[in-house]
Coordinates of C-alpha atoms and ligand atoms in Angstrom, one line a residue:
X1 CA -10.6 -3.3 -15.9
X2 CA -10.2 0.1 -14.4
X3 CA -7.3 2.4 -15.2
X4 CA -4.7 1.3 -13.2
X5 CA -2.8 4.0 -11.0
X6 CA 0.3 4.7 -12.1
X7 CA 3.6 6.7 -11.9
X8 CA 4.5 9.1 -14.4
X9 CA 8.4 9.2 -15.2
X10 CA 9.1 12.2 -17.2
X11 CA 12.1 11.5 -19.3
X12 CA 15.2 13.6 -19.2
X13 CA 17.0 11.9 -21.6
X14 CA 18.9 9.2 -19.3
X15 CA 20.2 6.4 -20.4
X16 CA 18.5 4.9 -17.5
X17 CA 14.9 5.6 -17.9
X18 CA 13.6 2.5 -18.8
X19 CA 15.7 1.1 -16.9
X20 CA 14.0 2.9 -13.8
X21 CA 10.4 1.8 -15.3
X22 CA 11.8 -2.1 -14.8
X23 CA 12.5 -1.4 -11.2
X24 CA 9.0 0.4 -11.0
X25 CA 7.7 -2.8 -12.6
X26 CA 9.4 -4.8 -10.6
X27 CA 7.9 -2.9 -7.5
X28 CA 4.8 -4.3 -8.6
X29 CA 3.6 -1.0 -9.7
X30 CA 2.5 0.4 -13.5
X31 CA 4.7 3.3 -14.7
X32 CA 3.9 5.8 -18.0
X33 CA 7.3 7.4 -19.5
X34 CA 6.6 10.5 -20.9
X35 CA 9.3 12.6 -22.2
X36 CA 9.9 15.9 -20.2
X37 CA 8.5 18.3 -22.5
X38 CA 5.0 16.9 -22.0
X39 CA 1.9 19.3 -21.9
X40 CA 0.7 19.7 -18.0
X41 CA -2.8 18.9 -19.1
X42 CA -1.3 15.3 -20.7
X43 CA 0.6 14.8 -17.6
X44 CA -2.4 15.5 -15.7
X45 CA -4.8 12.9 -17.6
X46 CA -2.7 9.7 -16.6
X47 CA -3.8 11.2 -12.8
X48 CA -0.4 9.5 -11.8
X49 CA -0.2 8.8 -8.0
X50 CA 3.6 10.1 -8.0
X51 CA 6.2 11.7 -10.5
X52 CA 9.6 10.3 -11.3
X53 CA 11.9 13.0 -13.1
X54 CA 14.8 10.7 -14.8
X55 CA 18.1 12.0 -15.0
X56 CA 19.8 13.0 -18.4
X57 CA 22.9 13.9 -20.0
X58 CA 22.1 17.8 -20.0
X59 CA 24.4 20.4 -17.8
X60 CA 21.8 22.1 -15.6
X61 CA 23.2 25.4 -16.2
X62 CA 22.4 25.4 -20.0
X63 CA 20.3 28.1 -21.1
X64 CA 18.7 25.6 -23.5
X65 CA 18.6 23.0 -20.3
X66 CA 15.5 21.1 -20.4
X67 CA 12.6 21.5 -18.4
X68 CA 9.5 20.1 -17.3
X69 CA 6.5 22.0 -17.3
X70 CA 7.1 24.1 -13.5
X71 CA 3.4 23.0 -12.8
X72 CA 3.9 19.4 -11.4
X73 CA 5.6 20.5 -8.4
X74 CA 2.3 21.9 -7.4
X75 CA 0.4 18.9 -8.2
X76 CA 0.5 17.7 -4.6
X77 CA 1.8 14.4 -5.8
X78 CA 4.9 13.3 -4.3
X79 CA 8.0 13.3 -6.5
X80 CA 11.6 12.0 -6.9
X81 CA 14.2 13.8 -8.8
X82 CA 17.3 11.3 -10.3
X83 CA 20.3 13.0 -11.1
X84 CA 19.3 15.5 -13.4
X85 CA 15.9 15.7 -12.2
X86 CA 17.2 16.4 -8.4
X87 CA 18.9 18.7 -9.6
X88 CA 16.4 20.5 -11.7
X89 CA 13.8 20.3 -9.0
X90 CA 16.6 21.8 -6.8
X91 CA 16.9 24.6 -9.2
X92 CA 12.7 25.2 -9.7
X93 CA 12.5 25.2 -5.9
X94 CA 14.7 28.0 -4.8
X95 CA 18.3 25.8 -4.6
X96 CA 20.8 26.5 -6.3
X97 CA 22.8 23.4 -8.5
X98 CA 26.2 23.9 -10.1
X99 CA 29.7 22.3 -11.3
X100 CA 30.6 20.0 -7.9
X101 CA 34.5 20.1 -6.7
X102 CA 35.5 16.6 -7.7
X103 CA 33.5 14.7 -10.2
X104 CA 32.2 11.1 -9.0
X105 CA 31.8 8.3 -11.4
X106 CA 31.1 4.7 -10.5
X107 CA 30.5 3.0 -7.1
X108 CA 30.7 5.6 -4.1
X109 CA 30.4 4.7 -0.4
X110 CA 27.2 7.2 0.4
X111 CA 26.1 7.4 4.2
X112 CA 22.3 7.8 4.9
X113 CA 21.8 10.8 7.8
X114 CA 18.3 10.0 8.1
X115 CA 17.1 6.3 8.0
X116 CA 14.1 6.2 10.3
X117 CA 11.4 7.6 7.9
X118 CA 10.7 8.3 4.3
X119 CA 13.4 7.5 1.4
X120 CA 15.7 6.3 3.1
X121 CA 13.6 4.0 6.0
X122 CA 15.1 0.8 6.6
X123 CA 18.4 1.6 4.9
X124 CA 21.8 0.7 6.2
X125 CA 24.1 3.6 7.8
X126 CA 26.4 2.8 4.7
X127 CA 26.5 1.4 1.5
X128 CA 27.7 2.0 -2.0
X129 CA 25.7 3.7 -5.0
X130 CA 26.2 4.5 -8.4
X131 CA 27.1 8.0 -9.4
X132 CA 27.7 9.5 -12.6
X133 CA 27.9 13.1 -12.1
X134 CA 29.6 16.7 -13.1
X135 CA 27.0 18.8 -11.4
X136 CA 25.3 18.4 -7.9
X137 CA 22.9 20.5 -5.6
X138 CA 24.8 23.0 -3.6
X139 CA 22.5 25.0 -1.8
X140 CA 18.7 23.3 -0.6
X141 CA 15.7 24.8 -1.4
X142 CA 13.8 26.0 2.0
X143 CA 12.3 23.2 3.5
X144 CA 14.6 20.9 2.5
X145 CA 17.3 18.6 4.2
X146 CA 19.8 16.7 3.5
X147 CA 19.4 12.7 3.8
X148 CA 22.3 11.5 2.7
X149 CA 26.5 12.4 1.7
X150 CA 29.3 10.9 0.2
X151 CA 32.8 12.3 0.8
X152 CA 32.3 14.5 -2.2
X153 CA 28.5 15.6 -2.8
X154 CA 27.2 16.7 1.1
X155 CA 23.7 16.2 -0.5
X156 CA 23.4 12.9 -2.2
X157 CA 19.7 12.9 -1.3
X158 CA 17.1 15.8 -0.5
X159 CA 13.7 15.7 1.0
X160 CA 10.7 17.9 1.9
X161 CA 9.0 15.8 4.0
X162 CA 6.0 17.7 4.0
X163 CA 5.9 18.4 0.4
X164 CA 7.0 15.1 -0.5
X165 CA 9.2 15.8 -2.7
X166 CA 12.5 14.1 -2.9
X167 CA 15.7 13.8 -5.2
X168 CA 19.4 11.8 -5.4
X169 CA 21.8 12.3 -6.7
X170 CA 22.7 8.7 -7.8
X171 CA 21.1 6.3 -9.4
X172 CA 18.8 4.3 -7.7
X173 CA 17.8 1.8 -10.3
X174 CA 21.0 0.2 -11.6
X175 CA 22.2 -3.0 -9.2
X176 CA 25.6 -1.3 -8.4
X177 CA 23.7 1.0 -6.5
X178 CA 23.3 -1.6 -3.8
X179 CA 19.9 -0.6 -1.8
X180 CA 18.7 1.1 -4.9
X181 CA 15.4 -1.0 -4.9
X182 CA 14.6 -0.6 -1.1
X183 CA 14.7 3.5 -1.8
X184 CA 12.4 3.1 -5.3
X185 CA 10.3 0.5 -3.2
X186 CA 10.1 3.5 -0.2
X187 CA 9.1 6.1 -2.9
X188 CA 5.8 3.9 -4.1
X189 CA 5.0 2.0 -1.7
X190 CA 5.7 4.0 1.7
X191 CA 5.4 8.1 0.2
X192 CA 3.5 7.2 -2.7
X193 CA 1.3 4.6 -1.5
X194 CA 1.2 2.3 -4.0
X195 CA 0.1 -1.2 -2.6
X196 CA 2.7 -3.1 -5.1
X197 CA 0.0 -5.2 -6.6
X198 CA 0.6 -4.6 -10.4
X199 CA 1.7 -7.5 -12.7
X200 CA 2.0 -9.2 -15.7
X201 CA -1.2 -10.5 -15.7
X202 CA -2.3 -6.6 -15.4
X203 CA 0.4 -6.1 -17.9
X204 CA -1.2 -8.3 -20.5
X205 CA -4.9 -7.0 -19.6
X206 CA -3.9 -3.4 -20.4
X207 CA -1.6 -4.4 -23.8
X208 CA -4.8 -5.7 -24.8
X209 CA -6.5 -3.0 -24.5
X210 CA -4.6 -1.0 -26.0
X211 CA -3.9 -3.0 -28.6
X212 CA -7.6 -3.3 -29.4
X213 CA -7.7 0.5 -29.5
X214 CA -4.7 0.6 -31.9
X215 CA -6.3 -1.6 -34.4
X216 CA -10.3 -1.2 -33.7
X217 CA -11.9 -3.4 -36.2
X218 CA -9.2 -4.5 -38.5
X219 CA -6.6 -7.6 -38.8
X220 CA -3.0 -7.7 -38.4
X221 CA -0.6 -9.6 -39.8
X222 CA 2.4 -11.1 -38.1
X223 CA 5.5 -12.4 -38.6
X224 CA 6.2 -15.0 -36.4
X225 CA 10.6 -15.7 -36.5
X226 CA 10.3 -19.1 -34.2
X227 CA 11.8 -16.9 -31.0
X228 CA 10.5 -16.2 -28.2
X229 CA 9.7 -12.2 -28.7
X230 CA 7.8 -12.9 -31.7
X231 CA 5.5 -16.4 -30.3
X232 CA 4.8 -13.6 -27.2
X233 CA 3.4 -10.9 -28.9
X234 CA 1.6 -13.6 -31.4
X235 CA 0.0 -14.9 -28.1
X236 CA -0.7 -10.7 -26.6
X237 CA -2.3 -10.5 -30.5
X238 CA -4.3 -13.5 -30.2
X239 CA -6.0 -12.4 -26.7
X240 CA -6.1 -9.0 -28.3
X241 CA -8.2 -10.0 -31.3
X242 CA -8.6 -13.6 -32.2
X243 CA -9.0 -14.7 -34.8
X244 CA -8.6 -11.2 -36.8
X245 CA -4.5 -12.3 -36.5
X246 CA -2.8 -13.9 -39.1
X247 CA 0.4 -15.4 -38.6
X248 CA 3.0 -16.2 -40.9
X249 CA 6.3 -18.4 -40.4
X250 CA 9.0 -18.9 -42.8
X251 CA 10.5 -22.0 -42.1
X252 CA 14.0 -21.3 -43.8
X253 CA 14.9 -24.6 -43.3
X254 CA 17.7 -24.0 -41.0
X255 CA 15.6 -24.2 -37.0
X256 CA 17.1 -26.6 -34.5
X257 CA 15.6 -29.9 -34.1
X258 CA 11.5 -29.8 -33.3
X259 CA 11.5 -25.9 -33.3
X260 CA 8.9 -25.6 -36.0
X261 CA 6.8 -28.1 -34.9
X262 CA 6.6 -26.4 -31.7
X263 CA 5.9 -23.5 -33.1
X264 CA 3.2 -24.7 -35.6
X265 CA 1.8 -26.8 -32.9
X266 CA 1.3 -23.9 -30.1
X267 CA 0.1 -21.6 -32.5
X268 CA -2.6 -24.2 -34.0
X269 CA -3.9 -25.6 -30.5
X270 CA -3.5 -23.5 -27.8
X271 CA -4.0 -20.2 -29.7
X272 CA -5.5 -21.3 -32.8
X273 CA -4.9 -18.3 -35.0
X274 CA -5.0 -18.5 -38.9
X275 CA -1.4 -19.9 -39.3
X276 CA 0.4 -19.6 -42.7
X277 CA 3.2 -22.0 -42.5
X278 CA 5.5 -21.6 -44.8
X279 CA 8.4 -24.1 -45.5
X280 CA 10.9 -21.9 -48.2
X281 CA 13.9 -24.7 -47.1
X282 CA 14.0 -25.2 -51.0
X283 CA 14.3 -21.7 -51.9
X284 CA 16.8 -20.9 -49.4
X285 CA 19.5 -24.2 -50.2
X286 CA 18.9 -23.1 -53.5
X287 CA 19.9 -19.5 -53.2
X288 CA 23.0 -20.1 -50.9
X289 CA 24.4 -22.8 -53.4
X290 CA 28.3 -22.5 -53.7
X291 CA 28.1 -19.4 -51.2
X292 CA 30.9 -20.1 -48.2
X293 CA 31.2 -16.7 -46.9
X294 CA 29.3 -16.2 -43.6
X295 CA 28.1 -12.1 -44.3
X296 CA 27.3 -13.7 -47.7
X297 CA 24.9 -16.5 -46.4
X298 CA 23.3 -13.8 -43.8
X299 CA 22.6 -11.4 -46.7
X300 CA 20.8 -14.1 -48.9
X301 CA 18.9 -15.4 -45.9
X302 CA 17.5 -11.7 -44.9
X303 CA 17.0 -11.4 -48.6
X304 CA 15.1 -13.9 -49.0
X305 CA 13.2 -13.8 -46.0
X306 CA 11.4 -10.6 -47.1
X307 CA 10.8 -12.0 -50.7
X308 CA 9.0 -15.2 -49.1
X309 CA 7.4 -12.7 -46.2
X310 CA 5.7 -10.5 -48.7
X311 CA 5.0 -13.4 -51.4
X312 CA 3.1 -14.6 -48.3
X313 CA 1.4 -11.6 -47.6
X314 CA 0.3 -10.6 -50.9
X315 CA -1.6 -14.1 -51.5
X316 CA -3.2 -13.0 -48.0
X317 CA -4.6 -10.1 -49.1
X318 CA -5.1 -7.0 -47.2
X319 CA -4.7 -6.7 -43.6
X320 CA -4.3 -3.9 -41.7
X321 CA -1.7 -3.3 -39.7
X322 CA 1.3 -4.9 -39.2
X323 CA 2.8 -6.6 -35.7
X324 CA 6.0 -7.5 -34.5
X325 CA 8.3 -8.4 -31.1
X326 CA 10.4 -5.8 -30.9
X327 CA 11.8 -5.8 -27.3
X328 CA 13.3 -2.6 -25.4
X329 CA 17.1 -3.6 -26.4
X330 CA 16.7 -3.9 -30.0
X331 CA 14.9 -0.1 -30.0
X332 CA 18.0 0.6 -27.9
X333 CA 20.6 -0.9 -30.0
X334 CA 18.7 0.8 -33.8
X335 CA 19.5 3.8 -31.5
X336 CA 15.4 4.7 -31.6
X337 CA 14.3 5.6 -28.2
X338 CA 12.4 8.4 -29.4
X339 CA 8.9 7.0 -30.6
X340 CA 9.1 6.4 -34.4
X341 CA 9.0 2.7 -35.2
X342 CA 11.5 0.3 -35.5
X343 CA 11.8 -2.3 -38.1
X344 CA 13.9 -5.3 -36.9
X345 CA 16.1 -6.2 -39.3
X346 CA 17.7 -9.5 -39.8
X347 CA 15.3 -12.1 -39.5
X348 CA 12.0 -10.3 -39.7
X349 CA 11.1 -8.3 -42.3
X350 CA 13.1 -4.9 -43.2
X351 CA 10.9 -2.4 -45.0
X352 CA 8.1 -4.5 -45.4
X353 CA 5.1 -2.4 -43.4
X354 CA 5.7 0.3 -45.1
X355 CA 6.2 -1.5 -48.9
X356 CA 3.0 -3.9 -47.9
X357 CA 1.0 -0.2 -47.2
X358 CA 0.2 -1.4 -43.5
X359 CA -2.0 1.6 -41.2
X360 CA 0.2 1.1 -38.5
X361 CA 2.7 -1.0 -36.4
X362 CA 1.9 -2.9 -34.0
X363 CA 4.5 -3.3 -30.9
X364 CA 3.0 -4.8 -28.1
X365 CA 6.9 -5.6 -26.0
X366 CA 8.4 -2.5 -27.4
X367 CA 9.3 -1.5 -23.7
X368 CA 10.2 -4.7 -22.0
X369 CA 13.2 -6.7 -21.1
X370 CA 13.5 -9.8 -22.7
X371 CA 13.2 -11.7 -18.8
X372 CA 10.1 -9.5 -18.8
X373 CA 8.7 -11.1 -21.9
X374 CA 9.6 -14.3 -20.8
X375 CA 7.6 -13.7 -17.9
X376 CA 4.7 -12.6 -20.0
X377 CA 4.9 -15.1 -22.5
X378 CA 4.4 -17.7 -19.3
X379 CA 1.5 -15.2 -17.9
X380 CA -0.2 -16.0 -21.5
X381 CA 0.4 -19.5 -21.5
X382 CA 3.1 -20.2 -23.9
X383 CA 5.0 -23.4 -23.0
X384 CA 8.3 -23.3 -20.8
X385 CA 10.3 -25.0 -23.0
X386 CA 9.1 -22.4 -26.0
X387 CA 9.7 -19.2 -23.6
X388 CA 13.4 -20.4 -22.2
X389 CA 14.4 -21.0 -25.4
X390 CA 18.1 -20.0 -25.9
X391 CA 19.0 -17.2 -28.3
X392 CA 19.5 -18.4 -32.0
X393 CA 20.6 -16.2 -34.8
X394 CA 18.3 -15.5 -37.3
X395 CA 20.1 -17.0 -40.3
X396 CA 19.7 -20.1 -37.6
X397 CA 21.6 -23.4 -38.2
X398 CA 23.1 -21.9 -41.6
X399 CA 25.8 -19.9 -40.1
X400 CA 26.4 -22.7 -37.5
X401 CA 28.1 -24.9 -41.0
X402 CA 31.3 -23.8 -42.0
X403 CA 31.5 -23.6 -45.5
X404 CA 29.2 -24.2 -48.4
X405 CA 25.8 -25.3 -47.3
X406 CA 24.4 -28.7 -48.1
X407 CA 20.9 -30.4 -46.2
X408 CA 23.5 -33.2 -45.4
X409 CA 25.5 -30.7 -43.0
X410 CA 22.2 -28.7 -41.7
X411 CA 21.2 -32.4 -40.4
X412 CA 24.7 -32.6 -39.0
X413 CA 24.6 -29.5 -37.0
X414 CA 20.6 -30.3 -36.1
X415 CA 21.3 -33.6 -34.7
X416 CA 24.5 -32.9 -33.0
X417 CA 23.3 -29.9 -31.5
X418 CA 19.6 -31.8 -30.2
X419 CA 22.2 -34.8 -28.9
X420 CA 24.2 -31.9 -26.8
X421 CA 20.6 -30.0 -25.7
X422 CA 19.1 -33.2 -24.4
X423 CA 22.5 -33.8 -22.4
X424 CA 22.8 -30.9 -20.8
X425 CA 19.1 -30.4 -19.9
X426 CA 19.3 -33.8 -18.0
X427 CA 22.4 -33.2 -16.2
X428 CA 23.3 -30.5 -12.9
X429 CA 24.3 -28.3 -15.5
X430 CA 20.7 -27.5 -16.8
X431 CA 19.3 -23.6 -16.4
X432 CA 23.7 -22.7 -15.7
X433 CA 24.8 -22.4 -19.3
X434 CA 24.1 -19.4 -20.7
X435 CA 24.4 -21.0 -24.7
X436 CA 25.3 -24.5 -26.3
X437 CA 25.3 -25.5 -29.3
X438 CA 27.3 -27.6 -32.1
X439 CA 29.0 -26.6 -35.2
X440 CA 30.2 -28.1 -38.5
X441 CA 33.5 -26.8 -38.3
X442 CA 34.0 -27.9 -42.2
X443 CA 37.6 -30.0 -41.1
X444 CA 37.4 -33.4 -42.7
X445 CA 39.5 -35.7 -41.0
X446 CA 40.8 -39.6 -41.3
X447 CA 39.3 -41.6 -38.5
X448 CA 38.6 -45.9 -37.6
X449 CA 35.1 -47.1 -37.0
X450 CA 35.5 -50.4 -36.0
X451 CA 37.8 -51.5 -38.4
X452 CA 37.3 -48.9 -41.4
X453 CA 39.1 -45.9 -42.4
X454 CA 36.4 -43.2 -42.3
X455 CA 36.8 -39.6 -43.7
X456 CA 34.6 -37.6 -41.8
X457 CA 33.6 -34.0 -40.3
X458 CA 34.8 -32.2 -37.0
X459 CA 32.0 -31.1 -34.9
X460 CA 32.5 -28.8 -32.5
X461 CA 30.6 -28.0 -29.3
X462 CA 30.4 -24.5 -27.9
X463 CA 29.1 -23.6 -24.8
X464 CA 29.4 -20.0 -22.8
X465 CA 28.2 -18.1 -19.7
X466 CA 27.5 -14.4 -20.0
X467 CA 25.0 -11.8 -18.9
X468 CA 24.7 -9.7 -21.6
X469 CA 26.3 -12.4 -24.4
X470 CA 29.2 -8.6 -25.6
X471 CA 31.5 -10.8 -23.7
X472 CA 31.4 -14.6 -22.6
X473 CA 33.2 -17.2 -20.8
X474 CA 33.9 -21.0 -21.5
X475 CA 31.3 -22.9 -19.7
X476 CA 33.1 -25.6 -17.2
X477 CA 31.6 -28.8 -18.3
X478 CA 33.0 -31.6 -16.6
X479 CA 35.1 -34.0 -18.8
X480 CA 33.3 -36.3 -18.2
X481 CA 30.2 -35.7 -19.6
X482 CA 32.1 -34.2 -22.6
X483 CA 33.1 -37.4 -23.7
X484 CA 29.7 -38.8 -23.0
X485 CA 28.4 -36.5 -25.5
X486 CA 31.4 -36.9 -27.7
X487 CA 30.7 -40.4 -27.6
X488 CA 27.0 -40.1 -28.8
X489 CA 27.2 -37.3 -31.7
X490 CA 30.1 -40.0 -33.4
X491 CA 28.1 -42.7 -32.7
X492 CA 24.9 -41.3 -33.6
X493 CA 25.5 -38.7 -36.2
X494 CA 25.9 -40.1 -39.7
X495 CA 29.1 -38.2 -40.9
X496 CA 31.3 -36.9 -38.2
X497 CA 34.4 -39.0 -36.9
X498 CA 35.7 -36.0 -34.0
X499 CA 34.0 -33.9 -31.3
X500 CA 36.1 -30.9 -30.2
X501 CA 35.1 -28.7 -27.5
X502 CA 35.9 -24.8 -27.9
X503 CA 37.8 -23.2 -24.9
X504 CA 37.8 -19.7 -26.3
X505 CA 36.5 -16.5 -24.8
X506 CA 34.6 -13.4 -26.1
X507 CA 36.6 -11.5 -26.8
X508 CA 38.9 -12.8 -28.8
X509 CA 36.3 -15.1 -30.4
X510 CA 32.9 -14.2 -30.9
X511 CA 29.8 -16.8 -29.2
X512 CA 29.0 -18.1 -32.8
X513 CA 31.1 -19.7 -35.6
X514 CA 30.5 -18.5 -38.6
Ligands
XMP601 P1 28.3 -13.3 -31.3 O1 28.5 -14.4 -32.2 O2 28.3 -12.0 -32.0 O3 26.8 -13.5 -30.7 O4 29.2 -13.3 -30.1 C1 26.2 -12.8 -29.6 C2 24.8 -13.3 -29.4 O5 24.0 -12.9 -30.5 C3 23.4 -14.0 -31.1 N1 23.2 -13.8 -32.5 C4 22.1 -13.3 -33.1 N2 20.9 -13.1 -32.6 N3 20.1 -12.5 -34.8 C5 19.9 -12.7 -33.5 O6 18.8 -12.5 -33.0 C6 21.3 -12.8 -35.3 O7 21.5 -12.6 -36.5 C7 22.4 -13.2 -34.5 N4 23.7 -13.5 -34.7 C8 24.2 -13.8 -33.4 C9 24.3 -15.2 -30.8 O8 23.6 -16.4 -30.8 C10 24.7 -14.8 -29.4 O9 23.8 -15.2 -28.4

């Protein structure tokens, strides 16, 4: 496959700049971030079609302000300045950008003074956008105009039509700003020319290759965690190289019901890699004997984790490099957006790649979204009900019993949780809830089952909607399927005599028991 065309976005620093290569995705164009201080000649070898310069958190009139190298705006490609990067190519073209009057955070009506052509084409007279701002372009650069104001920043948005170079002042690519989209779609598709055509599929072709440029020759070894990031960039991996992956899963012995054999099963048919299938369940009841407390129980789990991992990997023997899911929040939340790897701790495998002596890291979804990788994995073939999967701790079903740990109670929380899964996936309610599952909540009660005293657990159900799961709210289940499922998890699970139903937020709660 050719080289596909592509926009560079030079990388200020923004919070946002990923966040603008999703929308560029999402455009059905291929992106390249490159941080700002990249050498012209580099910039100049991904022959990008246009330039995005992101915004950042930088004053503009630092001495040590950063800037790009002065040489794209002479590259005859058309460019859009964010923020920052409006106001920088303000400042490199003769305007003049300073302190503004009155800040402006948050949603801001904006009116468009020039909707007919370019940037702003198709746009409605008003609408709100996103600033976050403490300096703004004062004075235009010649042979520029004004497209757009808000009651505190005359130029929200710039253009030089015939130079085809652009900038706003607000933030195009988060949703508050409400025709955000239209203006990044107007930018590659109408100035840039970009036909939109770009796609997973084209995302997976070039992964590949550069995954097979990465590794050459040699093998890699991955972990696979049973989640969805990992089975996605097992299947990338597989494409990538074949049979030259090696996959290892630890079964800790704490999945949700049918979770491994999915997991063995699509990676020994439909991607027959070498699969090392490991069940540790032993190992890990074992080691959290007696233990109740929850940070306790995680610790063991990572702990031993890593000692079965690298057991594993030893008895392998050498591979080369080393492969794991690491999505674009979990470089964002370790704080790393700046290139070195990251090692996701938790369930996967701490320090191992560089303990094991691995050549490299292999990332392939380092810069995706997780609905992005879903996407992917579904491009690659995975199964639906693999790729939807809802998230699941890594410590898994362990931290979902209350208490000390026993098999007895993991198959309480397994089948109570599989009754409550299959319910809710054949009700109206299926695809709404963000996350369901059961817990042992370690209460014994007194109970009658038809004419014995029984002495049973409490099992609660827990189900939440959220976006980004920091806060949550109580999912509305109607009662009467409640006490459906109620009904089957006494009747059906061995061991527990009550179902309660949690009606707690996040905050105060948190979406797991532990
Ligand atoms: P809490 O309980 O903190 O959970 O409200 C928020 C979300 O995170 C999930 N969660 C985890 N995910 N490894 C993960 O990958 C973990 O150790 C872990 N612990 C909690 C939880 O299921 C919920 O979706």
């Amino acid at each position: 496959m050719d080289k596909p065309q592509c926009v560079v976005i030079l990388d200020f620093g923004a919070q946002y700049t990923q966040l603008i290569a999703r929308r560029v995705r999402e455009c059905g164009v291929y992106s390249v971030v490159l941080p700002y201080s990249t050498d012209f000649e580099d910039i100049q070898k991904e022959e990008p079609r246009g330039l995005i310069l992101s915004g950042g958190p930088s004053c503009i009139l630092a001495t040590d302000a950063p800037r790009c190298d002065e040489r794209v705006f002479s590259m005859g490609v058309p460019i859009l300045g964010i923020c920052y990067g409006m106001q920088l190519t303000a400042q490199v073209q003769g305007g003049q950008a300073g302190a503004c009057d009155l800040r402006e955070y948050g949603r801001v009506l904006m009116t468009v003074d020039q909707r007919d052509t370019g940037l702003m084409a198709g746009l409605d007279e008003q609408s709100y956008c996103w600033m976050s701002h403490t300096y703004q372009v004062l004075r235009l650069p010649k042979g520029f105009t004004s497209i757009a104001h808000t009651d505190n920043c005359p130029i929200a948005a710039m253009a030089n039509e015939s130079r085809r170079i652009y900038g706003v002042q607000f933030h195009p690519e988060v949703t508050h700003t409400e025709q955000g989209r239209l203006i990044l779609d107007n930018f590659l598709k109408r100035i840039c020319d970009f036909k939109g055509d770009w796609n997973m599929e084209a995302y997976a072709e070039m992964t590949v290759r550069k995954i097979r440029e990465q590794v050459g020759d040699g093998t890699v070894l991955l972990g696979l965690s049973g989640g969805v990031d990992s089975a996605v960039a097992a299947a990338l991996l597989y494409r990538a190289i074949g049979e030259r992956l090696t996959c290892v899963y630890v079964d800790h012995g704490f999945m949700r019901s049918g979770e491994s054999d999915q997991v063995v099963e699509v990676f020994t048919k439909t991607f027959p890699v070498q699969l090392i299938h490991v069940d540790a369940s032993e190992q890990f009841f074992a080691d959290l004997q007696g233990i109740t407390e929850p940070e306790e129980k995680r610790k063991i789990i990572g702990r031993d984790f890593v000692d079965v991992f690298k057991r594993e990997a030893t008895k392998l023997g050498k591979r080369d490099h080393f492969a794991q899911g690491t999505i674009y929040p979990d470089v964002i939340e370790s704080g790393n957006t700046k290139g070195s790897a990251v090692i996701k701790s938790h369930h996967n495998v701490g320090g191992l790649p560089v303990e094991l002596g691995f050549a490299s890291l292999v990332e392939p979804l380092r810069m995706l979204f997780k609905d992005e990788v879903r996407k992917l994995g579904l491009t690659l073939g995975l199964p639906e009900s693999l790729v939807y999967r809802q998230p699941f701790p890594g410590p898994g079903l362990a931290i979902r019993v209350i208490g000390e740990l026993t098999p007895d109670k993991v198959r309480i929380v397994r089948e109570s949780d599989k009754i409550l899964r299959d319910e809710i996936a054949c009700s109206d309610l299926n695809g709404k809830i963000s996350q369901y599952f059961t817990v042992l909540t370690g209460a014994r009660s007194v109970g009658v089952m038809g004419d014995e005293r029984t002495y049973a657990y409490a099992v609660a159900i827990r189900a939440v909607t959220t976006d980004d799961f920091m806060t949550a709210d109580v999912a509305q289940i109607p009662y009467s399927l409640l006490n459906h499922i109620a009904g089957r998890i006494v009747g059906e699970v061995k061991g527990v005599n009550r179902v309660l139903y949690d009606i707690t937020t996040k905050p105060p709660a948190s979406i797991e028991w532990e």
